[in-house]
Tab-separated table of N, CA and C in Angstrom:
chain	number	residue	atom	x	y	z
A	285	MET	N	0.480	-1.294	-0.215
A	285	MET	CA	0.013	-0.011	0.479
A	285	MET	C	0.745	1.191	0.061
A	286	ALA	N	0.115	2.485	-0.444
A	286	ALA	CA	1.473	3.748	-1.124
A	286	ALA	C	1.324	4.216	0.449
A	287	SER	N	2.735	4.799	0.482
A	287	SER	CA	2.410	6.075	1.867
A	287	SER	C	1.578	6.883	1.962
A	288	PRO	N	1.119	7.453	2.892
A	288	PRO	CA	0.445	8.683	2.870
A	288	PRO	C	1.066	9.909	2.018
A	289	PRO	N	1.950	10.081	1.877
A	289	PRO	CA	2.585	11.202	1.233
A	289	PRO	C	3.114	10.687	-0.580
A	290	GLU	N	2.859	9.683	-0.657
A	290	GLU	CA	3.227	8.574	-1.936
A	290	GLU	C	1.036	9.047	-2.395
A	291	HIS	N	1.001	8.823	-1.477
A	291	HIS	CA	-0.797	8.278	-2.027
A	291	HIS	C	-1.440	10.204	-2.718
A	292	ALA	N	-1.129	10.751	-1.589
A	292	ALA	CA	-1.477	12.214	-1.856
A	292	ALA	C	-0.999	12.611	-3.337
A	293	ALA	N	0.274	12.020	-3.257
A	293	ALA	CA	0.892	12.737	-4.775
A	293	ALA	C	0.584	11.852	-5.930
A	294	ARG	N	-0.107	10.471	-5.465
A	294	ARG	CA	-0.733	9.534	-6.726
A	294	ARG	C	-2.283	10.481	-7.141
A	295	GLU	N	-2.758	11.113	-6.110
A	295	GLU	CA	-4.043	11.522	-6.443
A	295	GLU	C	-4.512	13.093	-6.306
A	296	SER	N	-3.074	13.823	-6.436
A	296	SER	CA	-3.299	15.131	-6.825
A	296	SER	C	-3.413	15.556	-8.211
A	297	THR	N	-4.573	16.849	-8.024
A	297	THR	CA	-5.103	17.542	-9.312
A	297	THR	C	-3.637	17.222	-10.658
A	298	GLU	N	-2.642	17.441	-10.283
A	298	GLU	CA	-1.792	17.423	-11.610
A	298	GLU	C	-1.417	16.294	-12.364
A	299	HIS	N	-1.209	14.967	-11.098
A	299	HIS	CA	-0.587	14.220	-11.579
A	299	HIS	C	-2.072	13.367	-12.256
A	300	VAL	N	-3.206	13.671	-11.596
A	300	VAL	CA	-4.599	13.156	-12.508
A	300	VAL	C	-5.135	13.645	-13.477
A	301	ARG	N	-4.419	14.897	-14.012
A	301	ARG	CA	-4.692	15.534	-15.075
A	301	ARG	C	-3.581	15.196	-16.307
A	302	GLU	N	-2.438	14.170	-15.557
A	302	GLU	CA	-1.467	14.069	-17.106
A	302	GLU	C	-1.699	12.262	-17.108
A	303	LEU	N	-2.732	11.782	-16.320
A	303	LEU	CA	-3.307	10.489	-16.018
A	303	LEU	C	-4.785	10.475	-16.910
A	304	VAL	N	-4.737	11.681	-16.991
A	304	VAL	CA	-6.008	11.751	-17.532
A	304	VAL	C	-5.999	12.220	-19.214
A	305	ALA	N	-5.001	13.067	-19.488
A	305	ALA	CA	-4.464	13.238	-20.828
A	305	ALA	C	-3.625	12.115	-21.536
A	306	ARG	N	-3.134	11.265	-20.435
A	306	ARG	CA	-2.653	10.135	-21.740
A	306	ARG	C	-3.801	9.288	-22.096
A	307	GLY	N	-4.336	9.008	-20.741
A	307	GLY	CA	-5.797	7.543	-21.131
A	307	GLY	C	-6.384	8.500	-22.028
A	308	GLN	N	-6.627	9.612	-22.503
A	308	GLN	CA	-7.280	10.020	-23.431
A	308	GLN	C	-6.413	9.949	-24.876
A	309	ARG	N	-5.636	9.363	-24.656
A	309	ARG	CA	-4.504	9.194	-25.838
A	309	ARG	C	-4.419	7.593	-25.988
A	310	GLY	N	-5.284	7.282	-25.166
A	310	GLY	CA	-5.039	5.719	-25.057
A	310	GLY	C	-4.021	4.734	-24.136
A	311	ASP	N	-3.261	5.537	-23.121
A	311	ASP	CA	-2.454	4.613	-22.693
A	311	ASP	C	-2.877	3.852	-21.638
A	312	ARG	N	-3.025	2.804	-21.687
A	312	ARG	CA	-3.605	1.769	-20.835
A	312	ARG	C	-2.968	2.069	-19.504
A	313	ASP	N	-1.479	2.134	-19.231
A	313	ASP	CA	-0.950	2.152	-17.862
A	313	ASP	C	-2.026	3.714	-16.973
A	314	ALA	N	-1.977	4.436	-17.668
A	314	ALA	CA	-2.634	5.934	-17.057
A	314	ALA	C	-4.442	5.437	-17.106
A	315	LEU	N	-4.779	4.258	-17.530
A	315	LEU	CA	-6.275	4.262	-17.211
A	315	LEU	C	-6.292	3.295	-16.279
A	316	GLU	N	-5.559	2.157	-16.642
A	316	GLU	CA	-5.248	1.745	-15.248
A	316	GLU	C	-5.002	2.495	-13.691
A	317	GLU	N	-4.054	2.888	-13.397
A	317	GLU	CA	-3.935	4.092	-12.475
A	317	GLU	C	-5.268	4.815	-12.039
A	318	LEU	N	-6.040	5.446	-12.903
A	318	LEU	CA	-7.036	6.375	-12.853
A	318	LEU	C	-7.752	5.558	-12.259
A	319	TYR	N	-8.166	3.615	-12.774
A	319	TYR	CA	-8.778	3.257	-11.995
A	319	TYR	C	-8.994	3.033	-10.589
A	320	LEU	N	-6.957	2.500	-10.049
A	320	LEU	CA	-6.536	2.157	-9.361
A	320	LEU	C	-6.804	3.180	-8.337
A	321	ILE	N	-6.216	4.289	-9.029
A	321	ILE	CA	-6.812	5.842	-7.591
A	321	ILE	C	-7.944	5.913	-7.309
A	322	HIS	N	-9.193	5.718	-7.901
A	322	HIS	CA	-10.850	6.257	-7.733
A	322	HIS	C	-11.719	4.812	-7.298
A	323	PHE	N	-11.077	3.652	-7.438
A	323	PHE	CA	-11.941	2.254	-7.358
A	323	PHE	C	-12.241	2.751	-5.889
A	324	ASP	N	-11.746	2.584	-4.553
A	324	ASP	CA	-12.404	2.045	-3.534
A	324	ASP	C	-13.606	3.795	-3.188
A	325	ARG	N	-13.121	4.936	-3.457
A	325	ARG	CA	-14.324	5.262	-3.228
A	325	ARG	C	-15.320	5.448	-3.868
A	326	ILE	N	-15.032	5.290	-5.129
A	326	ILE	CA	-16.466	4.528	-6.420
A	326	ILE	C	-17.401	3.708	-5.744
A	327	TYR	N	-16.666	2.566	-5.243
A	327	TYR	CA	-17.324	1.050	-4.713
A	327	TYR	C	-17.986	2.041	-3.728
A	328	SER	N	-17.322	2.252	-2.714
A	328	SER	CA	-17.958	2.604	-1.329
A	328	SER	C	-19.299	3.519	-1.665
A	329	TYR	N	-19.207	4.138	-1.995
A	329	TYR	CA	-20.539	5.526	-2.345
A	329	TYR	C	-21.505	4.334	-3.080
A	330	LEU	N	-21.083	3.650	-4.365
A	330	LEU	CA	-22.216	2.754	-4.762
A	330	LEU	C	-23.074	1.684	-3.282
A	331	HIS	N	-22.226	1.008	-2.728
A	331	HIS	CA	-22.402	0.702	-2.188
A	331	HIS	C	-23.278	0.728	-1.030
A	332	VAL	N	-22.713	2.421	-0.469
A	332	VAL	CA	-23.695	3.366	0.467
A	332	VAL	C	-24.998	3.083	-0.620
A	333	SER	N	-24.909	3.309	-1.651
A	333	SER	CA	-25.923	4.109	-2.332
A	333	SER	C	-26.827	3.121	-2.459
A	334	VAL	N	-26.993	1.729	-2.775
A	334	VAL	CA	-27.844	1.041	-3.789
A	334	VAL	C	-27.891	-0.280	-2.385
A	335	GLY	N	-26.837	-0.217	-1.097
A	335	GLY	CA	-27.462	-1.247	-0.251
A	335	GLY	C	-26.736	-2.629	-0.398
A	336	ASN	N	-26.237	-3.123	-1.190
A	336	ASN	CA	-25.431	-4.557	-1.189
A	336	ASN	C	-24.415	-4.442	-2.445
A	337	ARG	N	-23.629	-5.525	-1.657
A	337	ARG	CA	-22.053	-5.727	-2.250
A	337	ARG	C	-21.945	-5.910	-3.604
A	338	HIS	N	-23.209	-6.885	-4.220
A	338	HIS	CA	-23.352	-7.506	-5.694
A	338	HIS	C	-23.436	-5.976	-6.411
A	339	ASP	N	-24.692	-5.980	-6.018
A	339	ASP	CA	-24.954	-4.667	-7.188
A	339	ASP	C	-24.168	-3.579	-7.140
A	340	ALA	N	-23.707	-3.240	-5.700
A	340	ALA	CA	-22.544	-2.216	-5.931
A	340	ALA	C	-21.063	-2.759	-6.933
A	341	GLU	N	-20.816	-3.926	-6.375
A	341	GLU	CA	-19.597	-4.454	-7.475
A	341	GLU	C	-19.825	-3.918	-8.903
A	342	ASP	N	-21.280	-4.756	-9.609
A	342	ASP	CA	-21.293	-4.246	-11.100
A	342	ASP	C	-21.835	-2.680	-11.004
A	343	LEU	N	-22.250	-2.190	-10.767
A	343	LEU	CA	-21.992	-0.792	-10.818
A	343	LEU	C	-20.990	-0.650	-10.857
A	344	THR	N	-19.686	-0.444	-9.698
A	344	THR	CA	-18.552	-0.223	-10.259
A	344	THR	C	-17.766	-0.383	-11.542
A	345	THR	N	-18.143	-1.612	-11.618
A	345	THR	CA	-17.472	-2.190	-12.810
A	345	THR	C	-18.326	-1.265	-14.237
A	346	GLN	N	-19.272	-1.031	-13.971
A	346	GLN	CA	-20.592	-0.122	-15.209
A	346	GLN	C	-19.546	0.834	-15.244
A	347	THR	N	-19.401	1.682	-14.032
A	347	THR	CA	-18.900	3.123	-14.187
A	347	THR	C	-17.561	3.399	-14.601
A	348	PHE	N	-16.977	2.521	-14.287
A	348	PHE	CA	-14.978	2.299	-15.068
A	348	PHE	C	-15.232	1.755	-16.720
A	349	LEU	N	-16.263	1.262	-16.954
A	349	LEU	CA	-16.420	0.830	-18.442
A	349	LEU	C	-17.066	2.216	-19.019
A	350	LYS	N	-17.626	3.107	-18.353
A	350	LYS	CA	-18.118	4.090	-18.781
A	350	LYS	C	-16.924	5.074	-19.305
A	351	MET	N	-16.057	5.113	-18.176
A	351	MET	CA	-14.922	5.963	-17.992
A	351	MET	C	-14.480	5.538	-18.964
A	352	LEU	N	-13.656	4.444	-19.242
A	352	LEU	CA	-13.403	3.763	-20.398
A	352	LEU	C	-13.601	4.559	-21.798
A	353	GLU	N	-15.371	4.154	-21.863
A	353	GLU	CA	-15.564	4.406	-23.456
A	353	GLU	C	-15.553	5.946	-23.628
A	354	LYS	N	-16.047	6.788	-22.679
A	354	LYS	CA	-16.349	8.268	-22.437
A	354	LYS	C	-15.126	9.421	-21.807
A	355	ILE	N	-13.742	8.811	-21.673
A	355	ILE	CA	-12.783	9.573	-21.765
A	355	ILE	C	-12.246	10.447	-22.247
A	356	GLY	N	-12.376	9.906	-24.196
A	356	GLY	CA	-11.961	10.665	-24.798
A	356	GLY	C	-12.991	12.096	-24.837
A	357	SER	N	-14.236	12.243	-24.781
A	357	SER	CA	-15.010	13.265	-24.504
A	357	SER	C	-15.079	14.171	-23.098
A	358	PHE	N	-14.307	13.489	-22.260
A	358	PHE	CA	-14.192	14.317	-20.506
A	358	PHE	C	-13.319	15.698	-20.733
A	359	LYS	N	-14.017	16.650	-20.165
A	359	LYS	CA	-13.253	17.647	-20.508
A	359	LYS	C	-13.239	18.600	-19.135
A	360	TRP	N	-12.045	19.252	-19.049
A	360	TRP	CA	-11.523	19.806	-17.435
A	360	TRP	C	-12.255	20.664	-17.312
A	361	GLN	N	-13.154	20.862	-15.508
A	361	GLN	CA	-14.215	22.383	-15.674
A	361	GLN	C	-14.119	22.821	-14.358
A	362	SER	N	-15.238	23.364	-13.815
A	362	SER	CA	-14.296	23.480	-12.438
A	362	SER	C	-14.557	22.607	-11.682
A	363	ALA	N	-14.992	21.385	-11.757
A	363	ALA	CA	-15.182	20.287	-10.723
A	363	ALA	C	-13.954	18.986	-11.246
A	364	PRO	N	-13.480	18.763	-10.677
A	364	PRO	CA	-12.412	17.613	-10.543
A	364	PRO	C	-12.498	15.966	-11.205
A	365	PHE	N	-11.954	15.241	-11.808
A	365	PHE	CA	-12.499	14.226	-12.552
A	365	PHE	C	-12.866	12.823	-11.885
A	366	SER	N	-12.773	13.176	-10.333
A	366	SER	CA	-13.477	12.729	-9.507
A	366	SER	C	-15.019	12.717	-9.707
A	367	ALA	N	-15.211	14.112	-9.538
A	367	ALA	CA	-16.457	14.382	-9.657
A	367	ALA	C	-17.384	13.611	-10.502
A	368	TRP	N	-16.445	13.843	-11.752
A	368	TRP	CA	-16.988	13.424	-12.715
A	368	TRP	C	-17.443	11.750	-12.929
A	369	LEU	N	-16.439	10.981	-12.242
A	369	LEU	CA	-16.610	9.819	-12.171
A	369	LEU	C	-17.743	9.301	-11.049
A	370	PHE	N	-17.829	10.180	-10.178
A	370	PHE	CA	-19.067	10.091	-9.249
A	370	PHE	C	-20.557	10.413	-9.791
A	371	ARG	N	-20.435	11.259	-10.509
A	371	ARG	CA	-21.372	11.650	-11.543
A	371	ARG	C	-22.296	10.224	-12.733
A	372	ILE	N	-20.931	9.794	-12.950
A	372	ILE	CA	-21.573	8.902	-13.700
A	372	ILE	C	-21.693	7.399	-12.873
A	373	ALA	N	-21.388	7.295	-11.602
A	373	ALA	CA	-21.701	6.075	-10.819
A	373	ALA	C	-23.123	6.448	-10.146
A	374	HIS	N	-23.785	7.687	-9.855
A	374	HIS	CA	-24.568	8.330	-8.923
A	374	HIS	C	-25.786	7.622	-10.488
A	375	ASN	N	-25.447	8.378	-11.690
A	375	ASN	CA	-26.413	7.887	-12.816
A	375	ASN	C	-26.343	7.085	-13.242
A	376	LEU	N	-25.691	5.995	-13.258
A	376	LEU	CA	-25.918	4.272	-12.820
A	376	LEU	C	-27.040	4.008	-11.541
A	377	ALA	N	-26.132	4.331	-10.700
A	377	ALA	CA	-26.972	4.340	-8.823
A	377	ALA	C	-28.472	4.402	-9.617
A	378	MET	N	-29.039	5.790	-10.007
A	378	MET	CA	-30.382	5.682	-10.422
A	378	MET	C	-31.113	4.610	-11.506
A	379	ASP	N	-30.240	4.886	-12.701
A	379	ASP	CA	-30.738	3.489	-13.856
A	379	ASP	C	-31.353	2.586	-12.795
A	380	HIS	N	-29.976	1.965	-11.994
A	380	HIS	CA	-30.828	0.984	-11.157
A	380	HIS	C	-31.889	0.686	-10.532
A	381	PHE	N	-32.227	1.857	-9.913
A	381	PHE	CA	-33.508	1.979	-8.728
A	381	PHE	C	-34.237	2.096	-10.006
A	382	ARG	N	-34.575	3.215	-10.824
A	382	ARG	CA	-35.557	3.152	-11.760
A	382	ARG	C	-36.111	1.693	-12.363
A	383	ALA	N	-34.757	0.783	-13.153
A	383	ALA	CA	-35.114	-0.199	-13.323
A	383	ALA	C	-35.752	-1.270	-12.271
A	384	ARG	N	-34.947	-1.354	-10.896
A	384	ARG	CA	-35.726	-2.233	-10.165
A	384	ARG	C	-37.164	-1.939	-9.320
A	385	ARG	N	-37.276	-0.919	-9.625
A	385	ARG	CA	-39.021	-0.493	-9.332
A	385	ARG	C	-40.049	-0.408	-10.523
A	386	ARG	N	-39.285	-0.128	-11.668
A	386	ARG	CA	-39.982	-0.689	-12.917
A	386	ARG	C	-40.687	-2.529	-12.962
A	387	TRP	N	-39.234	-2.846	-12.357
A	387	TRP	CA	-39.641	-4.928	-12.394
A	387	TRP	C	-40.182	-5.032	-10.815
A	388	GLN	N	-40.803	-4.256	-10.267
A	388	GLN	CA	-41.019	-5.036	-9.124
A	388	GLN	C	-42.668	-5.005	-8.483
A	389	PRO	N	-42.588	-6.248	-8.370
A	389	PRO	CA	-44.277	-6.594	-8.180
A	389	PRO	C	-44.775	-5.871	-7.503
A	390	GLU	N	-46.122	-5.397	-7.617
A	390	GLU	CA	-47.310	-4.174	-6.864
A	390	GLU	C	-47.125	-4.562	-5.775
A	391	GLU	N	-47.422	-5.434	-5.200
A	391	GLU	CA	-47.457	-5.693	-3.523
A	391	GLU	C	-46.212	-5.806	-2.704
A	392	GLU	N	-45.204	-5.459	-3.249
A	392	GLU	CA	-44.051	-5.162	-2.850
A	392	GLU	C	-43.707	-3.874	-3.130
A	393	VAL	N	-44.237	-3.018	-3.561
A	393	VAL	CA	-43.964	-1.734	-4.303
A	393	VAL	C	-43.708	-1.004	-2.287
A	394	PRO	N	-42.891	-0.717	-1.734
A	394	PRO	CA	-42.803	0.283	-0.417
A	394	PRO	C	-43.530	1.437	-0.349
A	395	GLU	N	-44.107	1.470	0.557
A	395	GLU	CA	-45.157	2.551	1.030
A	395	GLU	C	-44.100	3.951	1.276
A	396	PRO	N	-44.756	5.140	0.531
A	396	PRO	CA	-43.714	6.399	0.334
A	396	PRO	C	-43.224	6.683	1.831
A	397	PRO	N	-42.066	7.339	1.394
A	397	PRO	CA	-41.006	7.399	3.149
A	397	PRO	C	-41.930	8.444	3.647
A	398	GLY	N	-41.914	8.148	5.128
A	398	GLY	CA	-42.579	9.120	6.116
A	398	GLY	C	-41.908	10.314	5.927
A	399	GLU	N	-42.412	11.288	6.946
A	399	GLU	CA	-41.984	12.644	6.902
A	399	GLU	C	-40.138	12.495	7.608
A	400	ALA	N	-40.016	11.771	8.523
A	400	ALA	CA	-39.128	11.836	8.939
A	400	ALA	C	-37.688	10.936	8.106
A	401	GLU	N	-38.446	10.535	7.250
A	401	GLU	CA	-37.028	9.644	6.197
A	401	GLU	C	-36.905	10.934	5.025
A	402	PRO	N	-35.581	10.932	5.277
A	402	PRO	CA	-34.338	11.281	4.018
A	402	PRO	C	-35.079	11.212	2.608
A	403	SER	N	-35.490	11.590	1.557
A	403	SER	CA	-35.595	11.533	-0.045
A	403	SER	C	-34.420	11.053	-0.495
A	404	PRO	N	-34.075	9.960	-1.448
A	404	PRO	CA	-33.533	9.496	-2.089
A	404	PRO	C	-32.194	10.575	-2.431
A	405	GLU	N	-32.621	11.417	-2.829
A	405	GLU	CA	-31.718	12.419	-3.267
A	405	GLU	C	-30.845	13.443	-2.076
A	406	GLN	N	-31.603	13.656	-0.875
A	406	GLN	CA	-30.863	14.128	-0.089
A	406	GLN	C	-30.169	12.917	0.582
A	407	GLN	N	-30.441	11.978	0.970
A	407	GLN	CA	-29.486	10.777	1.096
A	407	GLN	C	-28.583	10.872	0.392
A	408	GLN	N	-28.356	11.058	-1.165
A	408	GLN	CA	-27.219	11.340	-1.882
A	408	GLN	C	-26.325	12.561	-1.637
A	409	VAL	N	-27.074	13.745	-0.849
A	409	VAL	CA	-26.050	14.557	-0.250
A	409	VAL	C	-25.770	14.579	0.610
A	410	LEU	N	-26.216	13.464	1.847
A	410	LEU	CA	-25.547	13.673	2.622
A	410	LEU	C	-24.478	12.668	2.749
A	411	THR	N	-24.471	11.730	1.717
A	411	THR	CA	-23.609	10.481	1.251
A	411	THR	C	-22.536	11.294	1.310
A	412	LEU	N	-22.326	12.066	-0.036
A	412	LEU	CA	-21.519	12.607	-0.695
A	412	LEU	C	-20.846	13.723	0.171
A	413	LYS	N	-21.416	14.555	1.308
A	413	LYS	CA	-20.711	15.685	1.995
A	413	LYS	C	-20.339	14.940	3.279
A	414	PHE	N	-20.960	13.796	4.017
A	414	PHE	CA	-20.481	13.470	5.223
A	414	PHE	C	-19.770	11.899	5.177
A	415	VAL	N	-19.946	11.578	4.211
A	415	VAL	CA	-18.741	10.254	4.202
A	415	VAL	C	-18.154	10.021	3.647
A	416	PHE	N	-18.264	11.360	2.150
A	416	PHE	CA	-17.389	11.097	1.553
A	416	PHE	C	-16.085	12.751	1.448
A	417	ASN	N	-17.064	13.461	2.447
A	417	ASN	CA	-16.252	15.093	2.674
A	417	ASN	C	-15.950	15.627	1.554
A	418	LEU	N	-17.003	15.659	0.156
A	418	LEU	CA	-16.797	16.695	-0.430
A	418	LEU	C	-17.261	17.456	-0.328
A	419	PRO	N	-16.951	18.609	-0.976
A	419	PRO	CA	-17.307	20.206	-1.175
A	419	PRO	C	-18.488	20.030	-1.921
A	420	ASN	N	-19.466	21.508	-1.791
A	420	ASN	CA	-20.830	21.546	-1.889
A	420	ASN	C	-20.541	21.593	-3.671
A	421	ALA	N	-19.373	22.555	-3.739
A	421	ALA	CA	-19.460	22.603	-4.980
A	421	ALA	C	-19.394	21.428	-6.407
A	422	GLU	N	-18.470	20.040	-5.612
A	422	GLU	CA	-18.484	18.951	-6.160
A	422	GLU	C	-19.982	17.968	-6.276
A	423	VAL	N	-20.161	18.321	-4.895
A	423	VAL	CA	-21.976	17.367	-4.821
A	423	VAL	C	-22.940	17.501	-6.169
A	424	ALA	N	-22.283	19.586	-6.110
A	424	ALA	CA	-23.610	20.276	-7.095
A	424	ALA	C	-23.243	19.300	-8.441
A	425	ALA	N	-21.724	19.420	-8.308
A	425	ALA	CA	-21.021	18.701	-10.077
A	425	ALA	C	-21.794	17.490	-10.217
A	426	ILE	N	-21.350	16.513	-9.326
A	426	ILE	CA	-22.147	15.031	-9.149
A	426	ILE	C	-23.366	14.932	-9.919
A	427	LEU	N	-24.696	15.716	-8.728
A	427	LEU	CA	-25.832	15.478	-9.054
A	427	LEU	C	-26.382	16.359	-10.354
A	428	ASP	N	-25.463	17.616	-10.411
A	428	ASP	CA	-26.232	18.582	-11.674
A	428	ASP	C	-27.082	19.341	-10.927
A	429	LYS	N	-26.828	19.655	-9.915
A	429	LYS	CA	-27.493	21.044	-8.786
A	429	LYS	C	-26.165	21.826	-8.575
A	430	THR	N	-27.230	23.243	-8.538
A	430	THR	CA	-26.531	24.411	-7.874
A	430	THR	C	-26.274	24.433	-7.090
A	431	GLU	N	-24.920	25.311	-6.344
A	431	GLU	CA	-24.419	24.530	-4.614
A	431	GLU	C	-25.828	25.288	-3.632
A	432	GLY	N	-26.464	25.879	-3.870
A	432	GLY	CA	-27.713	26.444	-3.459
A	432	GLY	C	-28.779	25.399	-3.507
A	433	ALA	N	-28.875	24.763	-4.436
A	433	ALA	CA	-29.552	23.474	-3.899
A	433	ALA	C	-29.472	22.462	-3.548
A	434	ILE	N	-27.870	22.244	-3.078
A	434	ILE	CA	-27.254	21.208	-2.366
A	434	ILE	C	-27.257	21.594	-0.921
A	435	LYS	N	-27.214	23.209	-0.377
A	435	LYS	CA	-27.660	22.901	0.478
A	435	LYS	C	-29.211	23.209	0.829
A	436	SER	N	-30.026	23.488	0.033
A	436	SER	CA	-31.313	23.537	0.718
A	436	SER	C	-31.912	22.067	0.474
A	437	LEU	N	-31.161	21.096	0.223
A	437	LEU	CA	-31.326	19.881	0.267
A	437	LEU	C	-30.781	19.174	1.188
A	438	GLN	N	-30.021	19.793	1.794
A	438	GLN	CA	-28.880	19.118	3.288
A	438	GLN	C	-29.509	19.548	4.255
A	439	HIS	N	-30.446	21.013	4.688
A	439	HIS	CA	-31.126	21.429	5.776
A	439	HIS	C	-32.197	20.467	5.879
A	440	PRO	N	-33.151	20.160	4.914
A	440	PRO	CA	-34.086	19.183	5.548
A	440	PRO	C	-33.838	17.593	5.684
A	441	ALA	N	-32.679	17.503	5.157
A	441	ALA	CA	-32.324	15.934	5.354
A	441	ALA	C	-31.599	15.698	6.463
A	442	LEU	N	-31.070	16.965	7.284
A	442	LEU	CA	-30.200	16.966	8.403
A	442	LEU	C	-31.356	16.978	9.418
A	443	VAL	N	-32.585	17.654	9.327
A	443	VAL	CA	-33.180	17.822	10.018
A	443	VAL	C	-34.686	16.272	10.159
A	444	SER	N	-34.218	15.551	8.963
A	444	SER	CA	-35.088	15.105	8.990
A	444	SER	C	-34.552	13.456	9.552
A	445	LEU	N	-33.198	13.252	9.825
A	445	LEU	CA	-32.772	12.354	10.487
A	445	LEU	C	-32.581	12.566	12.047
A	446	GLN	N	-32.366	13.757	12.157
A	446	GLN	CA	-32.574	14.040	13.477
A	446	GLN	C	-33.659	13.621	14.477
A	447	LYS	N	-35.218	14.059	13.364
A	447	LYS	CA	-36.555	13.368	13.690
A	447	LYS	C	-36.166	11.491	13.893
A	448	GLN	N	-35.285	11.135	12.964
A	448	GLN	CA	-35.335	9.503	12.576
A	448	GLN	C	-34.865	9.321	14.391
A	449	ILE	N	-33.862	9.682	14.604
A	449	ILE	CA	-32.487	9.468	15.479
A	449	ILE	C	-33.485	9.637	17.087
A	450	GLN	N	-34.410	11.023	16.895
A	450	GLN	CA	-35.066	10.911	18.338
A	450	GLN	C	-35.762	10.369	18.688
A	451	GLN	N	-36.870	9.196	17.312
A	451	GLN	CA	-37.802	8.574	17.593
A	451	GLN	C	-37.311	7.214	17.904
A	452	GLN	N	-35.837	6.893	17.395
A	452	GLN	CA	-35.055	5.254	17.799
A	452	GLN	C	-35.172	5.692	19.171
A	453	GLU	N	-34.747	6.960	19.621
A	453	GLU	CA	-34.436	6.682	21.165
A	453	GLU	C	-35.592	6.982	22.210
A	454	THR	N	-36.790	6.752	21.592
A	454	THR	CA	-38.204	7.016	22.307
A	454	THR	C	-38.856	5.323	22.378
């Protein structure tokens, strides 16, 4: 395993920019390193999002296949490369949920969430912000929202979590 300074250098913006440029030219070693740098966080995000190892593994594989397909069209903007990967993972997770909902037998459809339960979008905001420690700008880029929208989703989600905790304590 890489030592902390070496690990930080491996994930530095400059190094990732170089790897992306090489990957866009078809450099397999650069693409493999991008995969290795980002695998754990993408897998963890998907595992938290979908709630089971099998689906998380499948969606992680799909995320990196999309990275390979689309890296040629990737353009550097305000958000880092990792936000682009999280966006791919997020979209695949949402597609996964839509497909499951579409094929679920009617008697197994869950009841709509109660007032005390954060919406799936609010859960995504909380996961990205507090589990993965991403700044609002990156969360906004991943979820295709403005920073203001992220802040407005975060507040009621935290209130909902507080209510859930209080209910569990009583």
